[in-house]
Amino acid sequence: MLPDGQEVRGRLHARRQVKDGWLYQVGILVWQDGANGSAEPAEQQVWVLPAHARPVPGVSYEHVPTRRLSGDAASQERPPAWTLQYLPHRPKHPGATLLHVVGCTPSDRTLTREEALAALRQPRAAACIECDAARSLTPEQ
């Protein structure tokens, strides 16, 4: 469910339990600029609250990766690693780097807290707001 009430059919990639409920990682197809001015489909994945995702009737979700809170909720809230997503340069849009909590966006390399903080100090780097990567880097109280 989009904020303006539109419904878009997507794919459920993962679900995880957090202190206040559940988050769902969904992917939807959008169009992006391709070579020579063409348009190509590309999947964009985001974590959403239950109000923005609902099951498709008749579809089984039993094989969707599911991470439940353990007895130690604090360790689940502060993930041990982060990943980087490189956003390529496009006309009128310089390339950028987006920092994610592990599991938000597929990646083959994880970063330690120190590496993640160093990556955020680079020009055109930002933390993902969907997985709240910036909050996950704050020192434990």
mmCIF file of N, CA, C and O in Angstrom, residues 1 4 12 19-21 30-31 35 39 44-45 48 56 68 72 87-88 106 117 134 138 141:
data_model
loop_
_atom_site.group_PDB
_atom_site.id
_atom_site.type_symbol
_atom_site.label_atom_id
_atom_site.label_comp_id
_atom_site.label_asym_id
_atom_site.label_seq_id
_atom_site.Cartn_x
_atom_site.Cartn_y
_atom_site.Cartn_z
ATOM 1 N N MET A 1 0.852 -1.173 0.000
ATOM 2 C CA MET A 1 0.000 0.000 0.000
ATOM 3 C C MET A 1 0.896 1.234 0.000
ATOM 4 O O MET A 1 1.720 1.411 0.881
ATOM 5 N N ASP A 4 -0.420 7.161 -0.800
ATOM 6 C CA ASP A 4 -1.602 7.811 -1.388
ATOM 7 C C ASP A 4 -2.770 6.847 -1.596
ATOM 8 O O ASP A 4 -3.762 7.182 -2.222
ATOM 9 N N LEU A 12 7.547 -10.450 -1.360
ATOM 10 C CA LEU A 12 8.041 -10.453 0.013
ATOM 11 C C LEU A 12 9.353 -11.214 0.044
ATOM 12 O O LEU A 12 9.409 -12.392 -0.291
ATOM 13 N N LYS A 19 10.991 -4.914 18.273
ATOM 14 C CA LYS A 19 10.379 -4.724 19.589
ATOM 15 C C LYS A 19 8.902 -4.347 19.512
ATOM 16 O O LYS A 19 8.096 -4.810 20.301
ATOM 17 N N ASP A 20 8.533 -3.513 18.529
ATOM 18 C CA ASP A 20 7.161 -3.012 18.445
ATOM 19 C C ASP A 20 6.274 -3.747 17.439
ATOM 20 O O ASP A 20 5.187 -3.280 17.138
ATOM 21 N N GLY A 21 6.732 -4.861 16.862
ATOM 22 C CA GLY A 21 5.917 -5.574 15.884
ATOM 23 C C GLY A 21 6.758 -6.235 14.814
ATOM 24 O O GLY A 21 7.736 -6.897 15.111
ATOM 25 N N VAL A 30 9.989 -1.070 -10.633
ATOM 26 C CA VAL A 30 9.877 0.310 -11.094
ATOM 27 C C VAL A 30 10.662 0.409 -12.398
ATOM 28 O O VAL A 30 11.412 -0.490 -12.750
ATOM 29 N N TRP A 31 10.493 1.491 -13.099
ATOM 30 C CA TRP A 31 11.207 1.684 -14.356
ATOM 31 C C TRP A 31 12.382 2.610 -14.122
ATOM 32 O O TRP A 31 12.273 3.596 -13.404
ATOM 33 N N ALA A 35 20.031 2.070 -21.337
ATOM 34 C CA ALA A 35 20.937 2.534 -22.379
ATOM 35 C C ALA A 35 20.154 3.206 -23.505
ATOM 36 O O ALA A 35 19.039 2.804 -23.838
ATOM 37 N N ALA A 39 13.799 2.458 -21.319
ATOM 38 C CA ALA A 39 13.362 2.237 -19.945
ATOM 39 C C ALA A 39 13.440 0.751 -19.660
ATOM 40 O O ALA A 39 13.064 -0.073 -20.495
ATOM 41 N N GLN A 44 13.131 -2.538 -6.697
ATOM 42 C CA GLN A 44 13.568 -1.746 -5.563
ATOM 43 C C GLN A 44 13.050 -2.421 -4.311
ATOM 44 O O GLN A 44 11.868 -2.750 -4.222
ATOM 45 N N GLN A 45 13.938 -2.654 -3.346
ATOM 46 C CA GLN A 45 13.548 -3.321 -2.113
ATOM 47 C C GLN A 45 13.582 -2.343 -0.953
ATOM 48 O O GLN A 45 14.508 -1.533 -0.845
ATOM 49 N N VAL A 48 9.083 -2.241 5.142
ATOM 50 C CA VAL A 48 7.854 -1.503 5.417
ATOM 51 C C VAL A 48 7.155 -2.056 6.657
ATOM 52 O O VAL A 48 7.358 -3.204 7.043
ATOM 53 N N VAL A 56 -0.977 -11.596 -0.409
ATOM 54 C CA VAL A 56 -1.736 -11.833 -1.633
ATOM 55 C C VAL A 56 -2.526 -13.111 -1.416
ATOM 56 O O VAL A 56 -1.945 -14.148 -1.057
ATOM 57 N N ARG A 68 12.913 -13.811 14.098
ATOM 58 C CA ARG A 68 12.132 -13.450 15.283
ATOM 59 C C ARG A 68 13.066 -12.911 16.354
ATOM 60 O O ARG A 68 14.243 -13.253 16.389
ATOM 61 N N ASP A 72 16.983 -11.824 23.961
ATOM 62 C CA ASP A 72 17.774 -10.610 24.119
ATOM 63 C C ASP A 72 17.399 -9.619 23.025
ATOM 64 O O ASP A 72 18.043 -9.538 21.996
ATOM 65 N N LEU A 87 25.163 3.551 -5.646
ATOM 66 C CA LEU A 87 24.180 4.059 -6.590
ATOM 67 C C LEU A 87 24.949 4.701 -7.735
ATOM 68 O O LEU A 87 25.709 5.656 -7.519
ATOM 69 N N PRO A 88 24.806 4.191 -8.951
ATOM 70 C CA PRO A 88 25.635 4.660 -10.067
ATOM 71 C C PRO A 88 25.316 6.099 -10.485
ATOM 72 O O PRO A 88 24.221 6.602 -10.243
ATOM 73 N N PRO A 106 20.571 -6.670 -0.485
ATOM 74 C CA PRO A 106 21.551 -7.735 -0.707
ATOM 75 C C PRO A 106 22.949 -7.173 -0.930
ATOM 76 O O PRO A 106 23.131 -6.155 -1.596
ATOM 77 N N LEU A 117 31.027 3.730 9.900
ATOM 78 C CA LEU A 117 31.162 5.149 10.242
ATOM 79 C C LEU A 117 32.100 5.854 9.267
ATOM 80 O O LEU A 117 31.830 6.979 8.838
ATOM 81 N N ALA A 134 21.347 4.710 10.486
ATOM 82 C CA ALA A 134 22.000 5.727 11.316
ATOM 83 C C ALA A 134 21.774 5.428 12.805
ATOM 84 O O ALA A 134 22.702 5.486 13.612
ATOM 85 N N THR A 138 24.482 4.321 16.568
ATOM 86 C CA THR A 138 24.663 5.117 17.777
ATOM 87 C C THR A 138 25.216 4.233 18.879
ATOM 88 O O THR A 138 24.891 3.046 18.969
ATOM 89 N N GLN A 141 23.640 2.659 25.037
ATOM 90 C CA GLN A 141 23.478 3.423 26.275
ATOM 91 C C GLN A 141 23.853 2.587 27.474
ATOM 92 O O GLN A 141 23.637 1.467 27.582
#
